[in-house]
Amino acid sequence: MRAVRIHRYGGLEVLDYEESVADPVIGADDVLIAAVATSVNPIDWKIRSGTRQKDFPLKLPAILGKDVSGTVLAVGRDVHHVVVGDRVIALTDATYAEQVAVPGKLVTHLPDGVDPIDAAALPLVSMTGDQLVRVATQAMAGQTILVSGALGSVGRAAVHSAMKLGATVIAGVRGHQLAEAESLGAPASVAIDDEDALAALSQVDGVADTVGGDTAARLLRKVKAGGRFGYTSVLPEDAAKHASIEISRVFAQPDPAKLREFADDLRDGKFVLPINRRMPLSEARAAHELLEKGGGGKVVLTI
């Protein structure tokens, strides 16, 4: 099959588009998917560069990627909830490829009415955003939750989940994005790059942070004693000073039922995930370059 592999850690040059990679072999509990698309996430280039070896060790050569949508090619004998020909989606590994072997328990159906190419952008970002608010901040009705980077893909998912849980959401965005943030449907927004605006902000029950850096440190100070701070990137340097706040990092875990819920909401227009670029798998290097530079938006690789 065709796939993009790395044989060593490094820069863009280590991404090799290969046309004769061995097809994956499935076991009794697995599903083989003929991939329609995958997507590129920031974690992909961080893994490729070697900076995240501790959290995500690889056995080289390796195929990168976390998202896949496509059609079932084969099922193991112990898999009964999908059959050959079903349209499916999953959060898994080794998805920069024409065929992806996935544990059956991770696979869910893609609802009719959802473009499978656009759907490939959904798994990792939706599960990360959802778990930021549902697990890390434990958002619930009556609470106020601030989501930083609310217009990013993970931020959008966090806003969506928090509002479904009944929390009052404050969308944290850059000052020039305040007007655009209204499209999220959150009852309030704040410019997280405006120190005066943050200073005037009341204490919140929780923060779902997708930005990191100095912004995360400032937002940590806005959490009430006994509140929660969830983050996806780097722990703020002064985190130890906030002993009364529960701080946790999120590494998204597969949740097929929740992923299907997001797919249903995408179909129904209740959740919007903008796709900035569709690029062929052979252009994985260019896709990584876009993300590393920042501001590339969500990039889908078609297969």
Short mmCIF file of C-alpha atoms in Angstrom, two decimals:
data_model
loop_
_atom_site.label_atom_id
_atom_site.label_comp_id
_atom_site.label_asym_id
_atom_site.label_seq_id
_atom_site.Cartn_x
_atom_site.Cartn_y
_atom_site.Cartn_z
CA MET A 1 0.00 0.00 0.00
CA ARG A 2 0.92 3.67 -0.17
CA ALA A 3 1.81 5.31 3.13
CA VAL A 4 3.91 8.05 4.67
CA ARG A 5 6.56 6.74 7.04
CA ILE A 6 9.46 8.06 9.05
CA HIS A 7 12.64 6.00 9.47
CA ARG A 8 14.22 8.43 11.92
CA TYR A 9 13.24 11.49 13.92
CA GLY A 10 13.87 14.90 12.40
CA GLY A 11 12.58 17.65 10.15
CA LEU A 12 10.24 17.60 7.19
CA GLU A 13 12.74 15.62 5.17
CA VAL A 14 12.15 12.46 7.24
CA LEU A 15 8.56 12.15 5.96
CA ASP A 16 8.81 9.59 3.16
CA TYR A 17 5.90 8.93 0.82
CA GLU A 18 6.26 5.26 -0.08
CA GLU A 19 4.26 3.16 -2.54
CA SER A 20 5.11 -0.39 -1.46
CA VAL A 21 4.57 -0.53 2.31
CA ALA A 22 3.33 -3.89 3.59
CA ASP A 23 -0.43 -4.01 4.12
CA PRO A 24 -1.46 -4.20 7.78
CA VAL A 25 -2.55 -7.58 9.14
CA ILE A 26 -5.58 -7.74 11.41
CA GLY A 27 -6.35 -10.01 14.32
CA ALA A 28 -9.60 -11.43 15.63
CA ASP A 29 -10.57 -8.20 17.38
CA ASP A 30 -9.55 -5.79 14.63
CA VAL A 31 -11.07 -3.93 11.70
CA LEU A 32 -9.22 -3.14 8.46
CA ILE A 33 -10.22 0.24 7.02
CA ALA A 34 -9.71 1.44 3.46
CA ALA A 35 -8.90 5.02 4.36
CA VAL A 36 -10.56 7.92 2.58
CA ALA A 37 -8.74 10.57 4.57
CA THR A 38 -6.72 11.36 7.65
CA SER A 39 -5.72 14.70 9.12
CA VAL A 40 -2.62 16.43 10.41
CA ASN A 41 -2.47 17.47 14.05
CA PRO A 42 0.24 19.42 15.90
CA ILE A 43 1.14 16.28 17.82
CA ASP A 44 2.13 14.65 14.52
CA TRP A 45 5.00 16.98 13.80
CA LYS A 46 6.05 16.99 17.46
CA ILE A 47 6.26 13.20 17.38
CA ARG A 48 8.07 13.30 14.02
CA SER A 49 10.67 15.74 15.36
CA GLY A 50 11.42 13.55 18.36
CA THR A 51 10.43 16.12 20.96
CA ARG A 52 7.61 13.91 22.27
CA GLN A 53 9.41 10.55 22.38
CA LYS A 54 8.77 10.22 26.12
CA ASP A 55 5.00 10.54 25.77
CA PHE A 56 4.63 8.82 22.39
CA PRO A 57 7.48 6.36 21.76
CA LEU A 58 7.69 4.87 18.26
CA LYS A 59 9.12 1.71 16.82
CA LEU A 60 10.81 2.90 13.63
CA PRO A 61 10.05 2.90 10.78
CA ALA A 62 6.66 4.24 11.76
CA ILE A 63 3.51 5.61 10.19
CA LEU A 64 2.22 8.76 11.83
CA GLY A 65 -1.37 9.94 12.23
CA LYS A 66 -4.24 9.67 14.70
CA ASP A 67 -7.41 10.16 12.62
CA VAL A 68 -9.02 7.94 10.03
CA SER A 69 -12.28 7.80 8.13
CA GLY A 70 -13.07 5.29 5.44
CA THR A 71 -14.76 2.02 4.53
CA VAL A 72 -14.44 -1.36 6.20
CA LEU A 73 -12.36 -3.76 4.11
CA ALA A 74 -12.30 -6.69 6.53
CA VAL A 75 -13.25 -7.59 10.09
CA GLY A 76 -11.79 -10.01 12.59
CA ARG A 77 -13.92 -12.97 13.63
CA ASP A 78 -14.76 -11.44 17.01
CA VAL A 79 -15.97 -8.09 15.62
CA HIS A 80 -19.74 -7.93 15.13
CA HIS A 81 -20.82 -4.27 15.20
CA VAL A 82 -19.47 -3.40 11.74
CA VAL A 83 -19.40 -5.29 8.44
CA VAL A 84 -17.49 -4.97 5.19
CA GLY A 85 -18.60 -1.87 3.31
CA ASP A 86 -19.63 0.18 6.36
CA ARG A 87 -18.48 3.81 6.54
CA VAL A 88 -16.50 4.25 9.74
CA ILE A 89 -14.32 6.64 11.71
CA ALA A 90 -11.80 6.14 14.50
CA LEU A 91 -9.16 7.67 16.74
CA THR A 92 -6.19 5.31 16.46
CA ASP A 93 -2.57 5.22 15.23
CA ALA A 94 -0.67 4.83 11.93
CA THR A 95 -3.26 6.57 9.77
CA TYR A 96 -1.10 8.20 7.08
CA ALA A 97 -1.83 5.18 4.89
CA GLU A 98 -4.22 3.63 2.39
CA GLN A 99 -5.16 0.89 4.85
CA VAL A 100 -5.41 1.17 8.62
CA ALA A 101 -5.81 -1.69 11.10
CA VAL A 102 -7.84 -0.58 14.10
CA PRO A 103 -8.97 -2.41 17.25
CA GLY A 104 -12.67 -3.03 16.66
CA LYS A 105 -13.64 -1.45 19.98
CA LEU A 106 -12.34 1.92 18.71
CA VAL A 107 -14.40 2.00 15.51
CA THR A 108 -17.75 3.74 15.16
CA HIS A 109 -20.06 4.28 12.21
CA LEU A 110 -19.94 7.50 10.26
CA PRO A 111 -23.52 8.76 9.94
CA ASP A 112 -25.06 9.36 6.54
CA GLY A 113 -24.86 12.96 5.47
CA VAL A 114 -21.30 13.52 6.73
CA ASP A 115 -18.52 13.99 4.17
CA PRO A 116 -15.93 11.30 5.04
CA ILE A 117 -13.09 13.59 4.04
CA ASP A 118 -14.15 16.36 6.38
CA ALA A 119 -14.95 13.77 9.05
CA ALA A 120 -11.30 12.73 9.12
CA ALA A 121 -10.54 15.98 10.95
CA LEU A 122 -12.81 15.03 13.82
CA PRO A 123 -11.43 12.24 16.05
CA LEU A 124 -8.40 13.66 17.86
CA VAL A 125 -9.55 17.25 18.19
CA SER A 126 -13.06 16.33 19.32
CA MET A 127 -11.87 13.86 21.93
CA THR A 128 -9.22 16.27 23.21
CA GLY A 129 -11.68 19.15 23.54
CA ASP A 130 -14.35 16.98 25.09
CA GLN A 131 -12.02 15.44 27.65
CA LEU A 132 -10.58 18.85 28.52
CA VAL A 133 -13.96 19.97 29.82
CA ARG A 134 -15.62 16.69 30.80
CA VAL A 135 -12.64 15.06 32.53
CA ALA A 136 -10.11 17.79 33.36
CA THR A 137 -12.41 20.66 34.36
CA GLN A 138 -15.38 18.37 35.15
CA ALA A 139 -17.72 21.03 33.77
CA MET A 140 -21.34 20.92 34.83
CA ALA A 141 -24.47 23.03 34.80
CA GLY A 142 -24.17 26.16 36.90
CA GLN A 143 -20.41 26.46 36.45
CA THR A 144 -18.49 28.99 34.40
CA ILE A 145 -15.75 27.53 32.19
CA LEU A 146 -13.27 29.55 30.15
CA VAL A 147 -11.94 27.90 26.99
CA SER A 148 -8.76 29.46 25.63
CA GLY A 149 -8.05 29.25 21.91
CA ALA A 150 -11.78 28.79 21.46
CA LEU A 151 -11.66 29.27 17.69
CA GLY A 152 -9.08 26.52 17.22
CA SER A 153 -10.19 23.00 16.40
CA VAL A 154 -9.71 21.65 19.94
CA GLY A 155 -11.12 24.84 21.42
CA ARG A 156 -14.27 24.56 19.31
CA ALA A 157 -14.79 21.01 20.54
CA ALA A 158 -14.27 22.10 24.15
CA VAL A 159 -16.80 24.93 23.81
CA HIS A 160 -19.30 22.55 22.24
CA SER A 161 -18.94 19.93 24.97
CA ALA A 162 -19.04 22.44 27.82
CA MET A 163 -22.25 23.98 26.53
CA LYS A 164 -23.83 20.54 26.09
CA LEU A 165 -22.97 19.87 29.73
CA GLY A 166 -24.87 23.01 30.69
CA ALA A 167 -21.89 25.15 31.72
CA THR A 168 -21.69 28.87 31.04
CA VAL A 169 -18.82 29.21 28.57
CA ILE A 170 -16.47 32.13 28.09
CA ALA A 171 -14.69 31.87 24.74
CA GLY A 172 -11.10 33.02 25.13
CA VAL A 173 -9.73 34.38 21.83
CA ARG A 174 -7.37 37.07 20.58
CA GLY A 175 -8.70 40.59 20.46
CA HIS A 176 -9.06 40.66 16.67
CA GLN A 177 -11.15 37.46 16.84
CA LEU A 178 -13.86 38.72 19.20
CA ALA A 179 -16.40 39.30 16.44
CA GLU A 180 -15.72 35.87 14.92
CA ALA A 181 -16.08 34.24 18.34
CA GLU A 182 -19.78 35.11 18.35
CA SER A 183 -20.30 32.29 15.84
CA LEU A 184 -19.46 29.76 18.58
CA GLY A 185 -22.69 30.54 20.41
CA ALA A 186 -20.98 31.00 23.77
CA PRO A 187 -22.70 33.57 26.00
CA ALA A 188 -19.48 35.54 26.54
CA SER A 189 -16.01 36.00 25.14
CA VAL A 190 -12.79 37.65 26.30
CA ALA A 191 -9.60 38.80 24.60
CA ILE A 192 -6.93 36.64 26.22
CA ASP A 193 -4.18 38.84 24.75
CA ASP A 194 -5.60 41.92 26.52
CA GLU A 195 -4.25 42.16 30.07
CA ASP A 196 -6.85 44.74 31.07
CA ALA A 197 -9.69 42.53 29.82
CA LEU A 198 -8.33 39.57 31.76
CA ALA A 199 -7.85 41.67 34.88
CA ALA A 200 -11.51 42.67 34.74
CA LEU A 201 -12.65 39.06 34.30
CA SER A 202 -14.36 37.46 37.30
CA GLN A 203 -13.04 34.21 38.76
CA VAL A 204 -14.18 31.08 36.94
CA ASP A 205 -14.81 27.49 38.03
CA GLY A 206 -12.51 26.03 35.45
CA VAL A 207 -10.23 26.72 32.50
CA ALA A 208 -9.81 24.47 29.48
CA ASP A 209 -6.52 25.73 28.05
CA THR A 210 -5.38 24.99 24.50
CA VAL A 211 -2.88 27.85 24.23
CA GLY A 212 -0.21 27.39 26.90
CA GLY A 213 2.65 29.80 27.58
CA ASP A 214 2.17 33.11 29.37
CA THR A 215 -1.54 33.07 28.53
CA ALA A 216 -2.00 29.84 30.46
CA ALA A 217 -0.20 31.31 33.47
CA ARG A 218 -2.49 34.35 33.47
CA LEU A 219 -5.60 32.22 33.10
CA LEU A 220 -4.53 29.94 35.94
CA ARG A 221 -4.76 32.93 38.26
CA LYS A 222 -8.42 33.40 37.26
CA VAL A 223 -9.54 29.99 38.58
CA LYS A 224 -11.37 29.93 41.89
CA ALA A 225 -9.89 28.08 44.84
CA GLY A 226 -11.08 24.51 44.50
CA GLY A 227 -11.52 24.94 40.76
CA ARG A 228 -9.89 22.99 37.94
CA PHE A 229 -7.43 23.82 35.18
CA GLY A 230 -7.04 21.45 32.24
CA TYR A 231 -4.35 21.90 29.60
CA THR A 232 -3.07 20.26 26.43
CA SER A 233 0.38 21.77 25.94
CA VAL A 234 2.81 22.89 28.64
CA LEU A 235 2.23 23.34 32.36
CA PRO A 236 2.48 27.00 33.40
CA GLU A 237 5.73 27.70 35.25
CA ASP A 238 4.00 29.04 38.35
CA ALA A 239 1.56 26.13 38.62
CA ALA A 240 3.03 25.01 41.94
CA LYS A 241 1.84 28.26 43.53
CA HIS A 242 -1.79 27.26 42.97
CA ALA A 243 -2.10 24.35 45.37
CA SER A 244 -5.84 24.91 45.82
CA ILE A 245 -6.51 24.28 42.11
CA GLU A 246 -6.64 20.82 40.54
CA ILE A 247 -4.41 20.89 37.45
CA SER A 248 -4.40 18.09 34.90
CA ARG A 249 -3.04 17.50 31.43
CA VAL A 250 -5.15 15.82 28.77
CA PHE A 251 -3.94 13.14 26.38
CA ALA A 252 -7.03 12.28 24.38
CA GLN A 253 -8.31 8.74 24.79
CA PRO A 254 -10.53 7.00 22.22
CA ASP A 255 -14.25 7.16 23.00
CA PRO A 256 -16.21 5.79 20.03
CA ALA A 257 -19.63 6.66 21.49
CA LYS A 258 -18.62 10.28 22.07
CA LEU A 259 -16.96 10.44 18.64
CA ARG A 260 -20.21 9.28 17.04
CA GLU A 261 -22.04 11.98 19.00
CA PHE A 262 -19.71 14.61 17.55
CA ALA A 263 -20.21 13.17 14.07
CA ASP A 264 -23.98 13.36 14.52
CA ASP A 265 -23.70 16.98 15.67
CA LEU A 266 -21.47 17.75 12.68
CA ARG A 267 -24.12 16.28 10.37
CA ASP A 268 -26.88 18.29 12.07
CA GLY A 269 -24.97 21.59 11.97
CA LYS A 270 -24.74 21.74 15.76
CA PHE A 271 -20.95 21.50 15.67
CA VAL A 272 -18.80 23.27 13.09
CA LEU A 273 -15.20 22.29 12.38
CA PRO A 274 -13.70 24.41 9.59
CA ILE A 275 -11.31 22.66 7.20
CA ASN A 276 -8.61 25.00 5.94
CA ARG A 277 -6.91 22.74 3.40
CA ARG A 278 -7.45 19.39 1.69
CA MET A 279 -4.17 17.97 0.43
CA PRO A 280 -3.20 14.58 -1.01
CA LEU A 281 -1.31 12.17 1.25
CA SER A 282 1.77 12.61 -0.94
CA GLU A 283 1.99 16.23 0.26
CA ALA A 284 2.34 15.34 3.94
CA ARG A 285 5.58 17.32 4.15
CA ALA A 286 3.86 20.49 2.96
CA ALA A 287 1.00 19.86 5.41
CA HIS A 288 3.43 19.52 8.31
CA GLU A 289 5.19 22.69 7.25
CA LEU A 290 1.89 24.58 7.35
CA LEU A 291 1.16 23.46 10.89
CA GLU A 292 4.67 24.10 12.18
CA LYS A 293 4.53 27.67 10.95
CA GLY A 294 1.26 28.16 12.83
CA GLY A 295 -2.03 29.54 11.64
CA GLY A 296 -2.47 26.78 9.07
CA GLY A 297 -5.89 25.80 10.35
CA LYS A 298 -7.17 22.24 10.06
CA VAL A 299 -5.50 20.26 7.27
CA VAL A 300 -6.94 17.02 5.90
CA LEU A 301 -4.93 14.53 3.86
CA THR A 302 -6.95 12.73 1.20
CA ILE A 303 -6.08 9.17 0.25
#
